[in-house]
Coordinates of C-alpha atoms in Angstrom, one line a residue:
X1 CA 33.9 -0.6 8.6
X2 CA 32.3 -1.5 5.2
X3 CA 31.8 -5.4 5.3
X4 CA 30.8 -4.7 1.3
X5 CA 33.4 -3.5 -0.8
X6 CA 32.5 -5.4 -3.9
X7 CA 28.8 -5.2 -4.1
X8 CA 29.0 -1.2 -3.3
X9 CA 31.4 -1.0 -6.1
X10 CA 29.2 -3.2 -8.2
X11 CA 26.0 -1.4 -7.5
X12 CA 27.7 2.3 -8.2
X13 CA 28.4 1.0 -11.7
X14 CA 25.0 -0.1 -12.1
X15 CA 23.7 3.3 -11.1
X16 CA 26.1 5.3 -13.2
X17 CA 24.8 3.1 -16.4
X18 CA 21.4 2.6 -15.2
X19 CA 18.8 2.8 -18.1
X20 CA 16.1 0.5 -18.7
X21 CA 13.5 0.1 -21.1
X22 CA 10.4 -0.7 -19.6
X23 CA 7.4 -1.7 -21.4
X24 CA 4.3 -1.0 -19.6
X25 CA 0.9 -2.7 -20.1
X26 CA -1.6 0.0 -21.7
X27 CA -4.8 -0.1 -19.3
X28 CA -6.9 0.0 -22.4
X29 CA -7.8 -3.0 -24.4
X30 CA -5.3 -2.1 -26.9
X31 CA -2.1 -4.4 -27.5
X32 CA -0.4 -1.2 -28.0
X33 CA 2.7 -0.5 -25.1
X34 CA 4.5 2.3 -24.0
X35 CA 8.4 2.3 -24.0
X36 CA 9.1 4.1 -21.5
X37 CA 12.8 4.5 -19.9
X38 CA 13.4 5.4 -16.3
X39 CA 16.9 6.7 -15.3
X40 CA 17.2 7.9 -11.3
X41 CA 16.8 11.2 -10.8
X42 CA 19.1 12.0 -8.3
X43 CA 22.2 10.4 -8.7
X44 CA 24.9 12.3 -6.7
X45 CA 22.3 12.1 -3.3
X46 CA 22.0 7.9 -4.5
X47 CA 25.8 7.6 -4.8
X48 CA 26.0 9.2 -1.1
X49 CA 23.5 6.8 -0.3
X50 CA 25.1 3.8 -1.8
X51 CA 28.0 5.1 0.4
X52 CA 26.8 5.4 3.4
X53 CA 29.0 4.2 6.5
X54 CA 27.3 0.8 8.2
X55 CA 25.4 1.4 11.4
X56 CA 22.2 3.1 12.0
X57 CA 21.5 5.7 14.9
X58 CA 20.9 4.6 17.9
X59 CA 17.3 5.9 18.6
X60 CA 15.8 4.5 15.0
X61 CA 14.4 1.8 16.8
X62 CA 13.4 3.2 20.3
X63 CA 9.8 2.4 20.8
X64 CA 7.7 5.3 21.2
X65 CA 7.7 6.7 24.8
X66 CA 4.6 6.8 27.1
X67 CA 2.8 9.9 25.8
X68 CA 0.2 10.1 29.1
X69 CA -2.6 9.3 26.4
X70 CA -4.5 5.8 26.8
X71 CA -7.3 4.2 24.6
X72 CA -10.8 4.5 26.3
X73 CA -13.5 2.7 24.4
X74 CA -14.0 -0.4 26.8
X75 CA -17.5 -0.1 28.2
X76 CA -17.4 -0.5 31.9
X77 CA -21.3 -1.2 32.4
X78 CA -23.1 -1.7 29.0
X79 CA -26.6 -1.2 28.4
X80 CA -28.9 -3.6 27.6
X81 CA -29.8 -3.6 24.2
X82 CA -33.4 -2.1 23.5
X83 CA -36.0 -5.4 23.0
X84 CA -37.2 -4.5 19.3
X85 CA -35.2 -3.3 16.6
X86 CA -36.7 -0.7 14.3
X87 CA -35.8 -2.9 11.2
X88 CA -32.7 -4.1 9.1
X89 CA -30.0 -1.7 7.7
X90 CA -27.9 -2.9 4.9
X91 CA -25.5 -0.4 3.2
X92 CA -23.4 -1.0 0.0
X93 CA -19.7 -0.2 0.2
X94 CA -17.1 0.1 -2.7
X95 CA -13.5 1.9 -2.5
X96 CA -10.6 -0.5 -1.4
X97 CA -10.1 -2.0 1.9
X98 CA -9.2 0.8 4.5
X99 CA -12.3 2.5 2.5
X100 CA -14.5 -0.2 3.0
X101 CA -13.0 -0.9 6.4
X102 CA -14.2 2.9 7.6
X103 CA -17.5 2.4 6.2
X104 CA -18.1 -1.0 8.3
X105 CA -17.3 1.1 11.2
X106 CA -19.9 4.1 10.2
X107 CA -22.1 1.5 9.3
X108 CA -22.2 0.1 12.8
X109 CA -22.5 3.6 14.0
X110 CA -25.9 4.5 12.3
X111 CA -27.3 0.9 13.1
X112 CA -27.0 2.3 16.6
X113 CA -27.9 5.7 16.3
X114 CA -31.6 4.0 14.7
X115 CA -31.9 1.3 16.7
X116 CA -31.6 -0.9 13.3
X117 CA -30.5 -4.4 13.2
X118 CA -27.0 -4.3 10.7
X119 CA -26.5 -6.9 8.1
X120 CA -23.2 -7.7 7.1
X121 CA -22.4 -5.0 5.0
X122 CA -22.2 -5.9 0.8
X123 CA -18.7 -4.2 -0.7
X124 CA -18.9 -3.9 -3.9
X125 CA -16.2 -5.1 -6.8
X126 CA -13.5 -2.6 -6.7
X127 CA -13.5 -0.9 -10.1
X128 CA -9.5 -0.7 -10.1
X129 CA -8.5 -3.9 -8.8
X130 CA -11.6 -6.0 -9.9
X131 CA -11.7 -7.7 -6.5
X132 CA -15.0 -9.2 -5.7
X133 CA -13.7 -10.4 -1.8
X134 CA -16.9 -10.3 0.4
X135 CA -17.0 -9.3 4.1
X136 CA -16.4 -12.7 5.0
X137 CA -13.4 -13.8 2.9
X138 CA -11.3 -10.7 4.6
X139 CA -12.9 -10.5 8.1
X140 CA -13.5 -12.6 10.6
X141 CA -17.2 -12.3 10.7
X142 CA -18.2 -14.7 13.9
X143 CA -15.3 -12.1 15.8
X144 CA -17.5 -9.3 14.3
X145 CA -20.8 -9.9 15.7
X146 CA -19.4 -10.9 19.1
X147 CA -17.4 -8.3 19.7
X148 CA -20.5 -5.8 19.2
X149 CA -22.9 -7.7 20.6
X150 CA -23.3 -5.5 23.8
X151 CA -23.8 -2.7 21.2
X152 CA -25.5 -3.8 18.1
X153 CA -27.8 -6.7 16.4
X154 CA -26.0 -7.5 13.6
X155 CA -26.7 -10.7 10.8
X156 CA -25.1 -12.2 8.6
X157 CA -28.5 -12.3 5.8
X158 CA -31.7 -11.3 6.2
X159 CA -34.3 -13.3 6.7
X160 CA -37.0 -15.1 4.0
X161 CA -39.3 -11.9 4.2
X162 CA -36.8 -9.6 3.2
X163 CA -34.6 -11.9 1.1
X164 CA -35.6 -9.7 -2.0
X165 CA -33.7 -7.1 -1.0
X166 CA -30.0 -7.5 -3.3
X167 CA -27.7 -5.6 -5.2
X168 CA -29.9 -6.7 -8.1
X169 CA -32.8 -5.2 -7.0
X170 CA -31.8 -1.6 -6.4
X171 CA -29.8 -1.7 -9.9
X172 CA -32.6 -2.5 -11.9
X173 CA -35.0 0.4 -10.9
X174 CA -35.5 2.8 -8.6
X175 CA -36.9 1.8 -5.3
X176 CA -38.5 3.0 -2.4
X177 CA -36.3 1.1 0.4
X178 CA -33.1 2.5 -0.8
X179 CA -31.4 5.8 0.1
X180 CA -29.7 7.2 -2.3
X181 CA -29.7 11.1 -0.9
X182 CA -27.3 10.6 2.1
X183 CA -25.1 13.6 1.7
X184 CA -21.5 13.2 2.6
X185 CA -20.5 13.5 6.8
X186 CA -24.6 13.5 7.5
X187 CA -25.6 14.3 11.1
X188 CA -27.1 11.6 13.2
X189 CA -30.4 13.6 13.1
X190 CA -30.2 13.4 9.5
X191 CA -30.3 9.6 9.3
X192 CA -33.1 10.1 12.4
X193 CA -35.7 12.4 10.2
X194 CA -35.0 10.5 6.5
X195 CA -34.2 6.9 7.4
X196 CA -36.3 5.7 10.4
X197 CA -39.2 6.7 8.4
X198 CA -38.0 3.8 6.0
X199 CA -37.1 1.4 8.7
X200 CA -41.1 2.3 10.3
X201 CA -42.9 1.9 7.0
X202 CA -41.0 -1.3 5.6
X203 CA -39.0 -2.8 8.0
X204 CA -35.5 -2.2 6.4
X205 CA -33.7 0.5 4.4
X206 CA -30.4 -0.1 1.8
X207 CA -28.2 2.8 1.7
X208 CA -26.0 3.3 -1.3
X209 CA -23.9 4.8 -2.2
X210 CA -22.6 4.4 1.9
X211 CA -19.0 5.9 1.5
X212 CA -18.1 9.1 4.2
X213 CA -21.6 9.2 4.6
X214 CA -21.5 9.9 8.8
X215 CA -20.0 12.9 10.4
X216 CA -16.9 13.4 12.7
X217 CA -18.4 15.8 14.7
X218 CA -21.0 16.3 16.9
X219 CA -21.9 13.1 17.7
X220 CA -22.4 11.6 21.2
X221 CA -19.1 10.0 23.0
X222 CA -20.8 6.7 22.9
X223 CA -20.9 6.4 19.2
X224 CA -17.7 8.1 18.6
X225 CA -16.1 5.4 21.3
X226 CA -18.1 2.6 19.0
X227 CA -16.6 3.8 16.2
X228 CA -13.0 3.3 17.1
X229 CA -13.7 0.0 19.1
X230 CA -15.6 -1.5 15.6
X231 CA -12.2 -0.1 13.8
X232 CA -9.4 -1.1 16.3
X233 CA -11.2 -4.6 18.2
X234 CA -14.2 -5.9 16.0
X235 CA -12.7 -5.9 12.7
X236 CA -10.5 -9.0 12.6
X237 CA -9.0 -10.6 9.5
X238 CA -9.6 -14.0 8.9
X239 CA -7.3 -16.7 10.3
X240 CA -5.4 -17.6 6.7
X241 CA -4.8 -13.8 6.6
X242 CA -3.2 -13.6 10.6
X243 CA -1.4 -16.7 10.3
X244 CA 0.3 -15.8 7.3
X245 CA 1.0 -12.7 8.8
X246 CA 2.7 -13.9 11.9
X247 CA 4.9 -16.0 9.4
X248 CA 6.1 -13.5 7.7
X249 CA 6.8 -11.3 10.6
X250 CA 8.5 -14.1 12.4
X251 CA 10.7 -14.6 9.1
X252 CA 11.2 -10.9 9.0
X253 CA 12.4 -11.0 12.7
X254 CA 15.2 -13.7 11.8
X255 CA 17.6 -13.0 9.2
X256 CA 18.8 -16.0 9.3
X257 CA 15.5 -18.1 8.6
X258 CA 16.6 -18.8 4.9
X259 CA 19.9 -20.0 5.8
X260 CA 18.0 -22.3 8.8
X261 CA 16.4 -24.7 6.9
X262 CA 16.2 -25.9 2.8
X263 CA 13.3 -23.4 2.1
X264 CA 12.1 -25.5 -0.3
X265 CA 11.1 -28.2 2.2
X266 CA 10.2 -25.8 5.2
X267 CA 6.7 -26.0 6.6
X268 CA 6.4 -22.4 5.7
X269 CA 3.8 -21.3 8.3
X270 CA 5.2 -23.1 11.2
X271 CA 8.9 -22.9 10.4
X272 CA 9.5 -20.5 13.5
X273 CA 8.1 -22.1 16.1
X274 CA 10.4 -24.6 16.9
X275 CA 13.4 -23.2 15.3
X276 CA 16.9 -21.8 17.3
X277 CA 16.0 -18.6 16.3
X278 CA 12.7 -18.4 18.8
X279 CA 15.3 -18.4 21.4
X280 CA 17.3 -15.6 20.3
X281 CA 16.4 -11.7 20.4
X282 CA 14.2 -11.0 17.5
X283 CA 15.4 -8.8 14.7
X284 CA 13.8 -5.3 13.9
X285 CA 12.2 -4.4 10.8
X286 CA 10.2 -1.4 9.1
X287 CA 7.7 -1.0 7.0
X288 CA 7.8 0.9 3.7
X289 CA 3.9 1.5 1.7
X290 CA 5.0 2.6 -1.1
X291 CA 1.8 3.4 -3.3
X292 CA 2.6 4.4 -6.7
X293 CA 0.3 2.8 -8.9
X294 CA -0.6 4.0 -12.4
X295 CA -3.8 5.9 -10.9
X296 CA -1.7 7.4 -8.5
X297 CA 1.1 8.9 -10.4
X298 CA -1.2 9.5 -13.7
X299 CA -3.9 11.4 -10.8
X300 CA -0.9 13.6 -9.7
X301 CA -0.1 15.3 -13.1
X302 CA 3.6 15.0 -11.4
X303 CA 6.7 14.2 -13.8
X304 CA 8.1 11.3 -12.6
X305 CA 11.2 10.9 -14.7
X306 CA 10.4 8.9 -17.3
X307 CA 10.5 11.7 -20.3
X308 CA 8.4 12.4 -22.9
X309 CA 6.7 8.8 -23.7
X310 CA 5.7 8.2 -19.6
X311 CA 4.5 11.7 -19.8
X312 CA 1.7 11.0 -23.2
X313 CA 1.4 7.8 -21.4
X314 CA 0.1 9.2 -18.5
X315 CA -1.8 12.3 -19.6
X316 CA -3.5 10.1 -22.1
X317 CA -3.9 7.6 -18.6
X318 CA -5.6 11.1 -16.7
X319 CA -8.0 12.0 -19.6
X320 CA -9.8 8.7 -20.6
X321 CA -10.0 7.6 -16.6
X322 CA -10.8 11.6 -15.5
X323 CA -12.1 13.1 -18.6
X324 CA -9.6 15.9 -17.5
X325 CA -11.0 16.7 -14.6
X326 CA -7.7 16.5 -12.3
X327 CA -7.3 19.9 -10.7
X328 CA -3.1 19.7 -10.5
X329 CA -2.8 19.3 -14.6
X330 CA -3.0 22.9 -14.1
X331 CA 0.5 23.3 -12.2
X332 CA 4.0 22.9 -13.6
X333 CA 5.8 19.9 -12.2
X334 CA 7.8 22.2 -9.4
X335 CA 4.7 23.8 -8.2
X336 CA 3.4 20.4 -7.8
X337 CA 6.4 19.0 -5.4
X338 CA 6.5 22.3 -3.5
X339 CA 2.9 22.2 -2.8
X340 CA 3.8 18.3 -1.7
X341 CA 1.5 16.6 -4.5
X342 CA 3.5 14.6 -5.9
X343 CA 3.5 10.9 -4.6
X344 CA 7.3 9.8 -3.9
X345 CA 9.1 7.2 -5.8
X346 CA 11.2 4.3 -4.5
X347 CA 14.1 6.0 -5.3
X348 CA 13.0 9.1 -3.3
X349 CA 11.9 6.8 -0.6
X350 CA 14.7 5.1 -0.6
X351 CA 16.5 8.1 -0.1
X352 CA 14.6 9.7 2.2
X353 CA 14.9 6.4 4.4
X354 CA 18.7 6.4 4.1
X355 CA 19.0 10.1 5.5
X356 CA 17.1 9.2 8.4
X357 CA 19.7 6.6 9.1
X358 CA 18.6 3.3 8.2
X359 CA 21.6 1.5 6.3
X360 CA 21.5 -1.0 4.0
X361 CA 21.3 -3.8 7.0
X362 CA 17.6 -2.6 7.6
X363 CA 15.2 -5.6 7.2
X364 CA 12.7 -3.3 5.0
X365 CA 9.5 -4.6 4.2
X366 CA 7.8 -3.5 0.8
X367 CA 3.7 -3.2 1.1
X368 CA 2.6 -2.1 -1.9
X369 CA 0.3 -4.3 -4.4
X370 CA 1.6 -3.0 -8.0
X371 CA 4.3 -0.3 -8.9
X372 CA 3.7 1.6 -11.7
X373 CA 6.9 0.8 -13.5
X374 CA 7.7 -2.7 -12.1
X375 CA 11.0 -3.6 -11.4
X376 CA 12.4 -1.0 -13.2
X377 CA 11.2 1.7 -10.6
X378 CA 12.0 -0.8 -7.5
X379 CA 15.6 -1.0 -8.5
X380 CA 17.0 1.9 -7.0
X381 CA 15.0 1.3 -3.4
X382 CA 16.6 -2.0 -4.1
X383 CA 20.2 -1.0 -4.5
X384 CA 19.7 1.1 -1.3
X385 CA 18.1 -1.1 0.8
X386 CA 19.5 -4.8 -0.2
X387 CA 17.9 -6.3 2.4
X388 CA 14.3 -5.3 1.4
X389 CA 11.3 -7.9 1.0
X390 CA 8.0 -8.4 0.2
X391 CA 5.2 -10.9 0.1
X392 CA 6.8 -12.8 -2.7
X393 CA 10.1 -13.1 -1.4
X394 CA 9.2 -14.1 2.1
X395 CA 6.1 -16.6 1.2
X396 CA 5.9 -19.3 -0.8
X397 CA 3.5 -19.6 -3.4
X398 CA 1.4 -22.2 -2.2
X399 CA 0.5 -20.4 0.6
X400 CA 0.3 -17.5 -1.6
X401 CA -2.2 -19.5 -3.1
X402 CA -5.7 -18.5 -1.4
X403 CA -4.7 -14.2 -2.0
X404 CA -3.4 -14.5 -5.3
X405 CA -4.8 -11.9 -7.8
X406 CA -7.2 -10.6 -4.3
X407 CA -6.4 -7.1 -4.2
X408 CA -8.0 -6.4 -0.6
X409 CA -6.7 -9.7 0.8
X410 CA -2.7 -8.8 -0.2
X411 CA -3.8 -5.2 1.6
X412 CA -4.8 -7.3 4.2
X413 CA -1.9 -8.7 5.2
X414 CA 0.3 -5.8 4.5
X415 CA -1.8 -4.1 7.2
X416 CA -1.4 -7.3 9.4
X417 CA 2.2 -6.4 8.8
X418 CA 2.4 -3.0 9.1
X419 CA 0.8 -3.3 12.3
X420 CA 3.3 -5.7 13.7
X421 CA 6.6 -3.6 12.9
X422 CA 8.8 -1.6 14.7
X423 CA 8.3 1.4 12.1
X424 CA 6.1 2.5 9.5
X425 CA 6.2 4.9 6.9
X426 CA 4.4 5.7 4.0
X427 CA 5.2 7.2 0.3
X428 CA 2.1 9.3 0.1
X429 CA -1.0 10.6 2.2
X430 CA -3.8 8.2 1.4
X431 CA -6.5 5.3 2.8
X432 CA -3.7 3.2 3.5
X433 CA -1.3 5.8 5.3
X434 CA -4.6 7.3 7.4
X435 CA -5.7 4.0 8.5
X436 CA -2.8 2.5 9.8
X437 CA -1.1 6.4 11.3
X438 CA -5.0 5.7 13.3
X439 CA -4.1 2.4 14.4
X440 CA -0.9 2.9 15.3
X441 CA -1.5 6.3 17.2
X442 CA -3.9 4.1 19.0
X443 CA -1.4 1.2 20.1
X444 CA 1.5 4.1 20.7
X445 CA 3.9 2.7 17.5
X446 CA 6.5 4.3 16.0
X447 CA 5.1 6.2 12.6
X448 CA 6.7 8.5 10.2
X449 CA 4.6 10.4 8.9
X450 CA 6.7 12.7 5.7
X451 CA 6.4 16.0 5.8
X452 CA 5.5 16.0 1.9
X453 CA 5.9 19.8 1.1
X454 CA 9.6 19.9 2.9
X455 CA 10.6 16.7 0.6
X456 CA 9.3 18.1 -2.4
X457 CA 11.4 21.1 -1.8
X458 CA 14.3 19.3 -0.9
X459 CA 14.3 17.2 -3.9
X460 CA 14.0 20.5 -6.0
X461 CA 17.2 21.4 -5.2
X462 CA 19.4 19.4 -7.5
X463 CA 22.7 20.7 -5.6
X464 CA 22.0 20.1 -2.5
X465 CA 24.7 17.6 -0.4
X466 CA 23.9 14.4 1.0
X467 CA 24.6 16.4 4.9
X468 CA 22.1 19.1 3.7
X469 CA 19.9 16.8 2.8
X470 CA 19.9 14.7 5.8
X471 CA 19.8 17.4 8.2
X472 CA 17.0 19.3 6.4
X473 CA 14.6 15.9 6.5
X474 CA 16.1 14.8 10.2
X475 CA 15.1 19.0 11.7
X476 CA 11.5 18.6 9.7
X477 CA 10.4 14.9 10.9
X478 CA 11.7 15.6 14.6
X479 CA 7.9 15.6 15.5
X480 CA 6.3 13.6 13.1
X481 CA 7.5 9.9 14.6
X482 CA 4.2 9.1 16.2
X483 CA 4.1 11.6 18.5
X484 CA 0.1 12.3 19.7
X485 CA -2.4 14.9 17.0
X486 CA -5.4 15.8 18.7
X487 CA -7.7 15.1 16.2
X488 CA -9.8 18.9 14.7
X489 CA -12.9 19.8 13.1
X490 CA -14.0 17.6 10.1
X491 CA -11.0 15.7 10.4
X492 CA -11.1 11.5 10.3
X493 CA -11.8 9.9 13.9
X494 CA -10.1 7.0 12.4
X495 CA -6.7 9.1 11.9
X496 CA -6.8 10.8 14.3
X497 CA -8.2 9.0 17.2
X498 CA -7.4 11.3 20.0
X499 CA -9.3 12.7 21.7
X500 CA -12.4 11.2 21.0
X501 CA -11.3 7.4 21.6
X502 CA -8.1 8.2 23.9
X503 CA -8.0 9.9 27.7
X504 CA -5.1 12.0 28.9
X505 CA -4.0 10.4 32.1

């Protein structure tokens, strides 16, 4: 039965005389603006959406069966660590957070491949975000060295003889203690022959730049096992980041939390402890990443709707970031989506969501830290999914307070999130997606991964039906739910962390 007559029939109108002007923020230092207007792009399969009966299927929400694969990184008997370490290893890490996050854990690899003692590795301001968050503002660093104590020295500074060694000092000249040559996925034997010279002659050795710098393969089960229990144990957030996490999971578990209490005077991070709803059966929710910044869609050469102004706006975007040096440029907009290049939008997501089954009851969580298009873009997710929320709507902004403007604490918490629902999905293949398919191939969650050449296909084909279109996404995600990828060759251990961190039982 439809329990929403009115607001169906107010939100068809909407779509039917949806256009809105959006003025986007150049990313140069220009007060110049782009008007740009964004329209949906496929309006009969929205309408079908929009019209979708109530009621979701049945096995949406199933957890993911036992799959006879277990994690296996525990050490049963560890080994003493050696008596001397062969000096200090500091490395240098930019990219975002699930970048950063890999590099700890390769980090902590090579400090035990040398027998080096690991400072707390330095990340460097992200260049996109401008987020100067340290190692010790997103992790819990105490948790850290405990947890890899068995495995690794590891400090938090070095000491008074070494304290010259900074970010200052390698950017100011070349110098001998740094290593700048580490060619992407090195061997352990190459950080044996051209580092432990370094460590031997002075004690300690900076490696920068320190991103992909290890390799997946051939490397001993030990460090591949250390690997995965630095990514999946060691490498807690810090308590402000976890306990606003559980809050907005718990809130996101009871729909009725607004309706509970004034939510201007509710003790926002303990306002589920005590309340009726810890009694009942918790709600389901799922989690949508939808990454579609500026860089993103401007990287993809894709047309995303927005006609000819979003389309200068963007190229212009591509050749003062890129210099024109962004291979798909080259391919017409349907070569693009068939080749599954193109980053999805919200409406596509929304869409694609909505044939899977989820109706608009679904509690849909929205991890994403800036949409290229604001507001604008969002509304058609929106209209689809009325129930959808985010960091602003479910927290207030006092406790907002302490990640405000933070770029890796938000993603941060939308990966504390993430790993807490009953479903993830991502828009697009990238750190975030990889990281968190890893983690939750690893704890046996439910994870849709899109089959992005099939949906770029799909949505090429402006007369297809909404019952096409659902049964052409349903037949080509029926295995791509979670289900178990034996990582290959040269792919990421931290995707794919069977079988190298996982036994078949």
């Amino acid at each position: 039965m439809n329990l929403y007559p009115n607001l169906r029939r107010g939100i068809l109108l909407s779509v039917l005389f949806f256009d809105v002007v959006l003025l986007c923020n150049s990313s140069t230092s220009s007060s110049s603006s782009e008007s740009i207007t964004i329209k949906p792009r496929h309006l009969s399969l929205l309408k079908s959406a929009l019209q979708r009966p109530s009621g979701e299927q049945s096995d949406l929400w199933k957890p993911m069966t036992d799959q006879g694969w277990s994690p296996c990184i525990d050490l049963e008997d560890p080994p003493s660590l050696p008596d001397k370490t062969e000096g200090y290893i500091q490395v240098f890490l930019d990219g975002g957070l699930n970048q950063q996050r890999m590099g700890i854990c390769d980090a902590v690899a090579v400090a035990k491949i040398l027998n080096a003692t690991l400072v707390i590795p330095f990340l460097e301001v992200n260049p996109v975000w401008q987020d100067s968050s340290s190692f010790v503002d997103i992790f819990d660093v105490d948790h850290f060295i405990n947890a890899l104590k068995d495995d690794i020295r590891v400090v938090k500074e070095l000491p008074d003889e070494y304290s010259w060694s900074t970010r200052e000092y390698y950017a100011t000249a070349v110098r001998e203690t740094r290593v700048k040559t580490a060619p992407v996925h090195a061997s352990a034997q190459w950080y044996i022959e051209n580092v432990s010279p370094l460590l031997h002659s002075y004690g300690i050795a900076a490696i920068s730049p320190f991103s992909h710098r290890l390799s997946f393969d051939h490397l001993p089960g030990e460090i591949q096992r250390l690997r995965c229990r630095v990514n999946f144990q060691a490498l807690r957030f810090v308590p402000h980041i976890t306990s606003l996490g559980d809050a907005l999971v718990s809130r996101l578990r009871n729909p009725l939390w607004r309706s509970e209490k004034d939510r201007k005077n509710v003790d926002h991070l303990g306002d589920m402890t005590n309340s009726p709803h810890s009694r009942r059966e918790l709600g389901k929710f799922a989690v949508l990443h939808l990454r579609f910044d500026k860089d993103m869609a401007a990287h993809s050469a894709c047309d995303f709707g927005g006609g000819k102004a979003e389309k200068l706006a963007l190229a212009k975007y591509r050749q003062m970031i890129w210099q024109g040096r962004v291979l798909n440029s080259q391919f017409t907009d349907e070569e693009l989506r068939s080749q599954g290049r193109c980053p999805l939008t919200p409406e596509e997501m929304g869409l694609l969501l909505a044939a899977f089954g989820f109706d608009n009851n679904t509690r849909l969580y929205l991890a994403s830290h800036k949409v290229y298009g604001g507001e604008a873009r969002i509304s058609a997710l929106r209209q689809v999914f009325p129930r959808m929320e985010d960091k602003r709507s479910l927290a207030s902004s006092e406790e907002r307070a302490r990640i405000k403007g933070k770029a890796s604490l938000l993603a941060a918490l939308d990966y504390y999130v993430s790993m807490h629902s009953d479903v993830f999905i991502s828009a697009s293949p990238g750190n975030m997606h990889n990281a968190l398919v890893g983690h939750r191939t690893f704890e046996n969650l439910k994870t849709i991964r899109p089959n992005m050449a099939l949906i770029g296909q799909v949505f090429l084909n402006r007369s297809i039906t909404w019952v096409d279109f659902q049964q052409a996404l349903g037949e080509g995600h029926v295995n791509r739910q979670g289900q178990i990828r034996l990582r290959k060759p040269k792919q990421s251990i931290y995707t794919y962390p069977a079988p190298d961190c996982m036994c078949h039982v």
